[in-house]
Amino acid sequence: MKHYSVLLTALPFLSFILPALGQGGATCNSTSICPTTAPCCSEFGFCGTGEFCLGGCNPLWSNKPTSCMPAPLCESATYTFTNESRILSNATFYNGNASEYDWVVDKGNMLMSNGELDIILTETNGGTRLSSTRYVHFGRITATLKTGRWPGVVTAFITMADDKDEIDWEWPGAATTEAQTNLYWQGVPNYNNGKTISNLTDTYSNFHDYTIDWQPDSLSWEIDGQVVRTVLKSDLKGAFPSAPSRVQISIWPAGIPSSPNGTIEWAGGMIDWKDPDYVGAGNQFYSRFQSIKIECNDTVDAIPVDALSYVYGANVTTSEGLQVPSIAITNQSTINGAVSDILGLSMFFLMVVQ
Ligand SMILES: *[C@@H]1O[C@H](CO)[C@@H](O)[C@H](O)[C@H]1NC(C)=O
Ligand SMILES: *[C@@H]1O[C@H](CO)[C@@H](O)[C@H](O)[C@H]1NC(C)=O
Ligand SMILES: *[C@@H]1O[C@H](CO)[C@@H](O)[C@H](O)[C@H]1NC(C)=O
Ligand SMILES: *[C@@H]1O[C@H](CO)[C@@H](O)[C@H](O)[C@H]1NC(C)=O
Ligand SMILES: *[C@@H]1O[C@H](CO)[C@@H](O)[C@H](O)[C@H]1NC(C)=O
Ligand SMILES: *[C@@H]1O[C@H](CO)[C@@H](O)[C@H](O)[C@H]1NC(C)=O
Ligand SMILES: *[C@@H]1O[C@H](CO)[C@@H](O)[C@H](O)[C@H]1NC(C)=O
Ligand SMILES: *[C@@H]1O[C@H](CO)[C@@H](O)[C@H](O)[C@H]1NC(C)=O
Ligand SMILES: *[C@@H]1O[C@H](CO)[C@@H](O)[C@H](O)[C@H]1NC(C)=O
């Protein structure tokens, strides 16, 4: 059901995150940008300050492209999971300091043991999503993981830009010999962009290396180092992911009554909360990660030594005639200032209480 996955990748999961983060102010969207008093359009489409200006803040729908905080610069690294010191378990408390944390938990719960990270889905937690604190602006990202194997349960490993450029690996439901690939330009669905890769050895029982090799003019997906799909920017008439992106991993419930039928069907049916695997694991489903490797391929010839961040600027017109935001590397801090941070946080709490 590849054409379903277009809208399904993010939207149903967002509706689970929404109550937890960034709601309260005016809404923002492509036709209504945020006012100067609450300039930042959060990932979830609400205007505000402080928290609203960090990861996921949409520069196209904010008051100005520069209203969002600068995004932490890519840093090549291999992340392993021996302890939780570099993972902030509640993204609400993140202040933009990517030197302090490599990952934030946007929603849900995780467990770590034997050097493996499990992200958890329970009947009540609505799923789990982790985001990298740093952004990637082209590069190779490889996750070594085991998927879920249960109807209605989706595992995902994606890149997501603040302007909603997106590159996906997804594993819906019980199809453990398949992996789905997909991509979006600025969140615009293109029903031809999804492709399923078949004949894998069991993705639940075996760790595989899944790679997103994202270069300015081409994008490849690899499994265990073998290219399984390549898309060229020219194939898409330029509607190609090109903005700095966070790496996100998630497990989410698609097979639940509140999901659209198409979503449920795509994910292989309704979730069975009495599944022996669920009960046997102490009432949880999980996806398991061994490592995530990021190799940055920023396109500038020489990155200044004091570079810290990416910022969006005015639109430019591509050779294909599309309007896209310009992206600059800067030495601007990514950290919300102490005072404004406290203000931002208290406003956030106030709005949630109301
Ligand atoms: C966009 O936001 C405006 C202002 O909040 C709102 O009135 C409008 O309904 C929104 N449009 C969509 C399509 O959500
Ligand atoms: C925790 O993990 C980090 C890497 O994520 C490592 O640098 C650090 O030494 C570890 N600490 C302990 C106590 O194992
Ligand atoms: C994160 O912290 C906020 C503020 O204390 C709280 O409302 C929220 O429930 C926490 N989220 C989780 C998943 O614990
Ligand atoms: C950011 O985090 C690093 C590492 O924990 C710390 O040394 C630095 O002081 C922090 N910066 C700010 C401005 O809080
Ligand atoms: C998967 O394997 C089967 C049996 O070997 C084969 O018939 C089929 O063509 C393969 N499919 C793909 C997409 O490679
Ligand atoms: C979803 O499927 C059920 C059962 O086939 C049907 O009764 C229901 O009308 C469908 N709902 C929608 C929104 O299509
Ligand atoms: C991309 O990054 C890799 C790893 O850092 C490096 O070996 C390679 O030369 C880079 N390629 C380009 C085109 O920048
Ligand atoms: C910039 O381009 C994007 C599409 O890439 C569009 O949504 C946005 O409205 C444009 N902004 C301006 C100020 O023209
Ligand atoms: C940032 O770069 C500008 C221009 O190169 C320079 O003038 C400024 O001193 C730099 N600021 C910091 C904090 O490094």
Coordinates of C-alpha atoms and ligand atoms in Angstrom, one line a residue:
M1 CA 0.0 0.0 0.0
K2 CA 2.8 2.3 -0.9
H3 CA 0.5 5.2 -1.8
Y4 CA -1.0 5.2 1.6
S5 CA 2.4 5.6 3.3
V6 CA 2.6 9.0 1.8
L7 CA 0.4 10.6 4.4
L8 CA 0.8 7.9 7.0
T9 CA 4.4 8.2 7.8
A10 CA 4.2 11.2 9.9
L11 CA 0.6 12.4 10.3
P12 CA -0.9 9.7 12.5
F13 CA 2.1 9.7 14.7
L14 CA 2.0 13.4 15.1
S15 CA -1.5 13.3 16.4
F16 CA -0.1 11.3 19.3
I17 CA 2.6 13.7 20.0
L18 CA 0.5 16.8 19.7
P19 CA -1.0 16.8 23.1
A20 CA 2.5 16.6 24.7
L21 CA 4.3 19.4 22.8
G22 CA 4.0 22.8 21.4
Q23 CA 0.4 23.5 21.3
G24 CA -1.5 26.5 22.7
G25 CA -0.9 29.5 20.5
A26 CA -2.4 30.5 17.2
T27 CA -2.1 27.9 14.4
C28 CA 0.3 28.4 11.5
N29 CA 0.3 26.9 8.1
S30 CA 1.2 27.6 4.5
T31 CA -1.4 30.4 4.2
S32 CA -1.0 31.9 7.7
I33 CA 2.4 32.6 9.1
C34 CA 3.1 33.5 12.8
P35 CA 2.9 37.0 14.1
T36 CA 5.9 38.9 15.4
T37 CA 4.7 38.4 19.0
A38 CA 4.8 34.6 18.7
P39 CA 7.1 34.3 15.7
C40 CA 8.0 30.6 15.7
C41 CA 5.8 27.9 14.0
S42 CA 6.3 24.7 16.0
E43 CA 6.5 21.3 14.3
F44 CA 2.9 20.8 15.2
G45 CA 1.7 24.1 13.6
F46 CA 1.4 26.4 16.6
C47 CA 2.9 29.8 17.0
G48 CA 5.0 30.7 20.1
T49 CA 8.5 31.5 21.5
G50 CA 11.2 29.5 23.3
E51 CA 10.5 25.8 22.8
F52 CA 8.6 26.6 19.7
C53 CA 11.7 27.9 18.0
L54 CA 13.8 24.7 18.5
G55 CA 13.9 21.4 16.6
G56 CA 11.0 21.1 14.1
C57 CA 10.3 24.9 14.0
N58 CA 9.1 25.4 10.5
P59 CA 11.0 28.4 9.0
L60 CA 8.6 28.7 6.0
W61 CA 5.6 29.2 8.3
S62 CA 7.3 31.3 11.0
N63 CA 7.3 35.1 11.0
K64 CA 10.6 35.1 9.2
P65 CA 12.9 32.4 7.8
T66 CA 15.3 33.4 10.6
S67 CA 12.7 33.3 13.5
C68 CA 13.5 29.7 14.3
M69 CA 16.7 29.0 16.3
P70 CA 19.7 28.1 14.2
A71 CA 19.9 24.3 13.7
P72 CA 23.0 22.5 15.2
L73 CA 25.6 21.7 12.5
C74 CA 26.1 18.1 11.4
E75 CA 28.9 16.2 13.1
S76 CA 30.0 12.8 11.9
A77 CA 29.7 10.2 14.6
T78 CA 28.7 6.6 15.4
Y79 CA 26.1 6.5 18.2
T80 CA 26.0 3.4 20.3
F81 CA 23.7 2.7 23.2
T82 CA 25.5 1.7 26.3
N83 CA 23.9 4.3 28.7
E84 CA 21.5 7.1 28.6
S85 CA 23.8 10.0 29.4
R86 CA 23.6 11.5 25.9
I87 CA 19.8 11.0 25.5
L88 CA 17.4 13.5 27.0
S89 CA 14.4 11.5 28.1
N90 CA 12.0 14.5 27.9
A91 CA 12.4 16.9 24.9
T92 CA 10.5 19.5 26.8
F93 CA 13.7 20.3 28.7
Y94 CA 15.9 20.6 25.7
N95 CA 17.4 24.1 25.2
G96 CA 19.2 23.6 21.9
N97 CA 22.5 22.5 23.3
A98 CA 23.6 19.7 21.0
S99 CA 26.9 19.4 22.8
E100 CA 25.0 18.2 25.8
Y101 CA 22.7 15.6 24.2
D102 CA 22.9 13.6 21.0
W103 CA 19.2 12.6 21.1
V104 CA 15.9 13.8 22.6
V105 CA 12.9 11.7 23.3
D106 CA 10.0 13.6 21.8
K107 CA 7.4 11.2 23.0
G108 CA 7.3 7.8 24.8
N109 CA 9.8 5.5 26.5
M110 CA 13.0 3.7 25.8
L111 CA 15.0 1.0 27.5
M112 CA 18.7 0.1 27.1
S113 CA 20.5 -3.1 27.8
N114 CA 23.4 -5.0 26.4
G115 CA 24.3 -2.1 24.3
E116 CA 21.0 -2.1 22.6
L117 CA 18.3 0.6 22.6
D118 CA 14.7 -0.5 22.6
I119 CA 12.0 2.1 21.7
I120 CA 8.7 1.1 23.2
L121 CA 5.1 1.0 22.2
T122 CA 2.5 0.2 24.9
E123 CA -1.3 0.3 24.8
T124 CA -1.2 3.6 26.6
N125 CA 2.0 5.4 25.6
G126 CA 1.0 6.1 22.0
G127 CA 4.5 5.1 20.7
T128 CA 8.0 6.6 21.0
R129 CA 10.0 8.9 18.8
L130 CA 13.6 10.0 19.3
S131 CA 15.2 12.9 17.3
S132 CA 18.8 13.7 16.8
T133 CA 19.8 17.0 18.2
R134 CA 22.1 17.7 15.3
Y135 CA 21.0 18.1 11.7
V136 CA 22.4 16.5 8.6
H137 CA 22.7 18.5 5.4
F138 CA 23.5 15.6 3.0
G139 CA 25.5 12.6 4.1
R140 CA 25.2 8.9 4.8
I141 CA 23.1 7.7 7.8
T142 CA 23.1 4.1 8.7
A143 CA 20.9 2.5 11.4
T144 CA 21.5 -1.1 12.5
L145 CA 18.2 -2.3 13.8
K146 CA 15.6 -5.0 14.3
T147 CA 12.0 -4.1 13.4
G148 CA 8.7 -5.0 15.1
R149 CA 6.7 -7.9 13.7
W150 CA 3.2 -7.2 14.8
P151 CA 0.1 -6.2 12.8
G152 CA -0.6 -2.5 13.2
V153 CA 2.8 -1.6 14.6
V154 CA 5.1 0.5 12.5
T155 CA 8.9 1.0 12.9
A156 CA 10.5 4.0 11.2
F157 CA 14.0 5.4 10.6
I158 CA 13.8 8.7 8.7
T159 CA 15.3 12.1 8.1
M160 CA 13.0 15.1 8.7
A161 CA 13.7 18.7 7.8
D162 CA 12.1 21.6 9.6
D163 CA 10.5 22.5 6.2
K164 CA 9.2 18.9 6.0
D165 CA 11.6 17.5 3.4
E166 CA 11.7 13.8 4.4
I167 CA 13.5 10.6 3.6
D168 CA 12.0 7.3 5.0
W169 CA 12.8 3.8 5.8
E170 CA 9.6 2.2 7.2
W171 CA 8.5 -1.3 8.3
P172 CA 4.7 -1.5 8.7
G173 CA 3.2 -4.5 10.5
A174 CA 4.0 -8.1 10.3
A175 CA 5.8 -8.0 6.8
T176 CA 9.2 -9.0 8.1
T177 CA 10.7 -9.7 4.7
E178 CA 10.0 -6.2 3.4
A179 CA 11.1 -2.6 4.0
Q180 CA 9.5 0.5 2.5
T181 CA 11.3 3.5 1.2
N182 CA 9.8 6.9 0.6
L183 CA 10.6 10.6 0.3
Y184 CA 8.8 14.0 0.4
W185 CA 9.7 17.5 -0.7
Q186 CA 8.3 20.0 1.8
G187 CA 5.7 17.6 3.0
V188 CA 4.0 17.4 -0.4
P189 CA 2.7 13.9 -1.1
N190 CA 3.7 12.3 -4.4
Y191 CA 2.1 9.0 -4.7
N192 CA 4.9 7.6 -6.9
N193 CA 7.6 8.2 -4.4
G194 CA 7.1 5.1 -2.3
K195 CA 8.8 1.8 -3.0
T196 CA 8.9 -1.5 -1.2
I197 CA 12.0 -3.6 -1.0
S198 CA 11.2 -7.4 -0.8
N199 CA 12.9 -10.7 0.0
L200 CA 14.9 -9.6 3.0
T201 CA 15.9 -12.1 5.7
D202 CA 13.6 -11.6 8.7
T203 CA 13.9 -8.0 9.8
Y204 CA 12.6 -8.8 13.3
S205 CA 15.1 -11.6 14.0
N206 CA 18.1 -10.1 12.3
F207 CA 20.0 -6.9 12.6
H208 CA 20.4 -5.3 9.2
D209 CA 22.2 -2.1 8.3
Y210 CA 19.8 0.3 6.6
T211 CA 21.4 3.3 5.0
I212 CA 20.1 6.6 3.6
D213 CA 22.8 8.0 1.3
W214 CA 21.7 11.5 0.7
Q215 CA 23.7 13.6 -1.7
P216 CA 22.7 16.9 -3.4
D217 CA 21.7 15.3 -6.7
S218 CA 20.9 11.7 -5.7
L219 CA 19.5 9.6 -3.0
S220 CA 20.1 5.9 -2.4
W221 CA 18.8 3.5 0.1
E222 CA 21.0 0.6 1.0
I223 CA 20.6 -2.6 3.0
D224 CA 23.8 -4.2 4.4
G225 CA 25.8 -2.0 2.1
Q226 CA 24.0 -3.0 -1.1
V227 CA 22.1 -0.3 -2.9
V228 CA 18.4 -1.3 -3.2
R229 CA 17.0 2.0 -4.7
T230 CA 18.3 5.2 -6.2
V231 CA 16.4 8.3 -7.0
L232 CA 17.9 11.3 -8.8
K233 CA 17.0 14.9 -8.1
S234 CA 16.4 15.2 -11.9
D235 CA 13.9 12.3 -11.7
L236 CA 11.8 14.5 -9.4
K237 CA 12.1 17.7 -11.4
G238 CA 13.9 19.2 -8.4
A239 CA 11.2 18.3 -5.8
F240 CA 14.0 16.6 -3.9
P241 CA 14.8 16.7 -0.1
S242 CA 17.4 19.4 0.3
A243 CA 17.1 21.1 3.7
P244 CA 19.0 20.2 6.9
S245 CA 17.3 17.3 8.6
R246 CA 17.1 15.6 12.0
V247 CA 17.4 11.9 12.1
Q248 CA 14.4 10.3 13.8
I249 CA 13.6 6.8 14.9
S250 CA 10.1 5.8 16.0
I251 CA 7.7 3.0 16.8
W252 CA 4.0 4.0 16.5
P253 CA 0.6 2.5 16.6
A254 CA -1.2 2.6 13.2
G255 CA -3.6 -0.3 13.9
I256 CA -5.9 1.5 16.4
P257 CA -9.5 2.5 16.1
S258 CA -8.7 6.2 15.7
S259 CA -6.6 5.6 12.6
P260 CA -8.1 6.0 9.1
N261 CA -8.9 2.7 7.5
G262 CA -6.2 3.1 4.9
T263 CA -3.6 3.5 7.6
I264 CA -4.8 0.4 9.4
E265 CA -4.8 -1.6 6.2
W266 CA -1.3 -0.4 5.3
A267 CA 0.0 -1.4 8.7
G268 CA -1.4 -4.9 8.4
G269 CA -4.5 -4.6 10.6
M270 CA -5.4 -3.8 14.2
I271 CA -2.9 -4.2 17.0
D272 CA -3.5 -7.2 19.2
W273 CA -2.7 -6.1 22.7
K274 CA -2.9 -9.7 23.9
D275 CA -0.2 -10.8 21.5
P276 CA 2.1 -13.3 23.3
D277 CA 5.1 -11.2 22.4
Y278 CA 3.5 -8.2 24.0
V279 CA 2.5 -9.9 27.1
G280 CA 5.8 -11.9 27.3
A281 CA 7.9 -8.7 27.1
G282 CA 6.0 -7.2 30.0
N283 CA 3.2 -5.5 28.1
Q284 CA 5.2 -3.8 25.4
F285 CA 6.1 -3.9 21.8
Y286 CA 9.6 -2.6 20.8
S287 CA 12.0 -1.9 17.9
R288 CA 15.7 -2.5 18.7
F289 CA 18.6 -0.4 17.7
Q290 CA 22.3 -1.3 17.9
S291 CA 23.9 1.8 16.4
I292 CA 23.3 4.8 14.2
K293 CA 26.2 6.2 12.1
I294 CA 26.2 9.6 10.6
E295 CA 28.7 10.7 8.0
C296 CA 28.2 14.4 7.1
N297 CA 28.6 15.6 3.5
D298 CA 28.0 19.3 3.8
T299 CA 28.4 20.7 0.3
V300 CA 30.6 23.7 1.2
D301 CA 34.2 23.3 0.3
A302 CA 35.5 24.5 3.7
I303 CA 33.4 24.7 6.8
P304 CA 34.6 27.6 9.0
V305 CA 36.2 26.4 12.2
D306 CA 33.8 28.4 14.3
A307 CA 30.7 27.1 12.4
L308 CA 27.9 26.0 14.7
S309 CA 24.6 26.0 12.8
Y310 CA 22.4 26.1 9.8
V311 CA 20.1 29.0 9.2
Y312 CA 17.4 29.5 6.5
G313 CA 17.4 32.5 4.4
A314 CA 15.4 34.0 1.5
N315 CA 14.1 31.8 -1.2
V316 CA 16.1 31.0 -4.3
T317 CA 14.8 29.6 -7.6
T318 CA 16.3 26.3 -8.6
S319 CA 17.3 25.4 -12.1
E320 CA 14.1 23.4 -12.2
G321 CA 12.1 26.6 -11.5
L322 CA 11.1 25.7 -7.9
Q323 CA 11.3 28.1 -5.0
V324 CA 13.4 26.7 -2.1
P325 CA 14.8 28.4 1.0
S326 CA 18.5 29.2 0.9
I327 CA 20.5 27.5 3.7
A328 CA 23.6 29.0 5.2
I329 CA 26.2 27.7 7.7
T330 CA 26.8 30.2 10.5
N331 CA 28.5 30.7 13.8
Q332 CA 25.3 31.6 15.5
S333 CA 24.5 29.7 18.7
T334 CA 21.7 27.1 18.7
I335 CA 21.0 27.5 22.4
N336 CA 18.0 29.3 23.6
G337 CA 19.2 32.2 25.9
A338 CA 18.9 31.6 29.6
V339 CA 16.3 34.3 30.2
S340 CA 14.3 33.7 27.1
D341 CA 14.5 30.0 27.8
I342 CA 12.9 30.3 31.2
L343 CA 10.3 32.6 29.8
G344 CA 9.6 30.3 26.9
L345 CA 9.3 27.4 29.2
S346 CA 6.9 29.1 31.6
M347 CA 4.8 30.3 28.7
F348 CA 4.7 26.8 27.5
F349 CA 3.5 25.5 30.8
L350 CA 0.9 28.3 31.1
M351 CA -0.5 27.5 27.7
V352 CA -0.7 23.8 28.4
V353 CA -2.5 24.4 31.7
Q354 CA -5.0 26.7 30.0
Ligands
LIG1 C1 -4.3 28.2 8.8 O1 -4.2 29.0 10.0 C2 -5.2 30.0 10.1 C3 -4.9 30.9 11.2 O2 -4.7 30.2 12.4 C4 -6.5 29.3 10.2 O3 -7.6 30.3 10.3 C5 -6.8 28.4 9.0 O4 -7.9 27.6 9.2 C6 -5.6 27.5 8.8 N1 -5.8 26.7 7.6 C7 -5.6 25.4 7.5 C8 -5.8 24.8 6.2 O5 -5.4 24.7 8.5
LIG2 C1 28.1 6.5 28.5 O1 28.0 6.6 27.0 C2 28.9 7.6 26.5 C3 28.7 7.5 25.0 O2 27.3 7.7 24.7 C4 30.3 7.3 26.9 O3 31.1 8.4 26.4 C5 30.4 7.2 28.4 O4 31.7 6.9 28.7 C6 29.5 6.2 29.0 N1 29.5 6.3 30.4 C7 29.6 5.2 31.2 C8 29.5 5.4 32.6 O5 29.6 4.1 30.7
LIG3 C1 7.9 16.0 30.0 O1 7.9 17.0 30.9 C2 6.7 17.8 30.9 C3 6.9 19.0 31.8 O2 7.2 18.6 33.1 C4 5.6 16.9 31.3 O3 4.4 17.6 31.2 C5 5.5 15.7 30.4 O4 4.5 14.8 30.8 C6 6.8 15.0 30.4 N1 6.8 14.0 29.4 C7 7.0 12.7 29.6 C8 6.9 11.7 28.5 O5 7.3 12.3 30.8
LIG4 C1 26.3 23.0 26.5 O1 26.6 21.7 26.9 C2 28.0 21.5 27.1 C3 28.3 20.0 27.4 O2 27.4 19.6 28.5 C4 28.5 22.4 28.2 O3 29.9 22.3 28.5 C5 28.2 23.9 27.9 O4 28.4 24.7 28.9 C6 26.7 24.0 27.5 N1 26.5 25.3 27.0 C7 25.6 26.2 27.5 C8 25.5 27.5 26.9 O5 24.8 25.8 28.4
LIG5 C1 11.6 -12.7 -4.3 O1 11.9 -14.1 -4.3 C2 11.0 -14.8 -5.1 C3 11.4 -16.3 -4.9 O2 12.7 -16.5 -5.0 C4 11.1 -14.4 -6.5 O3 10.1 -15.1 -7.3 C5 10.7 -12.9 -6.6 O4 10.9 -12.4 -7.9 C6 11.6 -12.1 -5.7 N1 11.1 -10.7 -5.6 C7 11.9 -9.7 -5.7 C8 11.3 -8.4 -5.7 O5 13.1 -9.8 -5.8
LIG6 C1 -13.6 1.5 7.7 O1 -13.9 0.1 7.5 C2 -15.0 -0.4 8.2 C3 -15.1 -1.9 8.0 O2 -14.8 -2.3 6.7 C4 -16.3 0.3 7.6 O3 -17.4 -0.1 8.4 C5 -16.1 1.8 7.8 O4 -17.1 2.5 7.3 C6 -14.8 2.3 7.2 N1 -14.6 3.7 7.5 C7 -14.2 4.6 6.7 C8 -14.0 5.9 7.2 O5 -14.0 4.3 5.5
LIG7 C1 31.2 12.3 2.3 O1 31.6 11.9 3.6 C2 32.5 10.8 3.6 C3 32.7 10.4 5.0 O2 33.0 11.5 5.8 C4 33.8 11.2 2.9 O3 34.6 10.0 2.9 C5 33.4 11.5 1.4 O4 34.6 12.0 0.8 C6 32.4 12.6 1.4 N1 31.9 12.8 0.0 C7 31.7 14.0 -0.5 C8 31.2 13.9 -1.9 O5 31.8 15.0 0.1
LIG8 C1 9.6 30.2 -0.3 O1 9.4 28.9 -1.0 C2 8.5 28.0 -0.3 C3 8.5 26.8 -1.2 O2 9.7 26.2 -1.2 C4 7.1 28.6 -0.2 O3 6.3 27.8 0.5 C5 7.2 30.0 0.5 O4 6.0 30.6 0.5 C6 8.2 30.9 -0.2 N1 8.4 32.1 0.7 C7 8.4 33.2 0.2 C8 8.6 34.4 1.1 O5 8.2 33.4 -1.0
LIG9 C1 30.9 35.0 13.7 O1 31.3 35.4 12.4 C2 31.4 36.8 12.2 C3 31.7 37.0 10.7 O2 32.7 36.1 10.3 C4 32.5 37.3 13.1 O3 32.5 38.7 12.9 C5 32.1 37.0 14.6 O4 33.1 37.5 15.4 C6 31.8 35.6 14.8 N1 31.2 35.3 16.1 C7 31.6 34.4 16.9 C8 30.9 34.3 18.2 O5 32.5 33.6 16.6

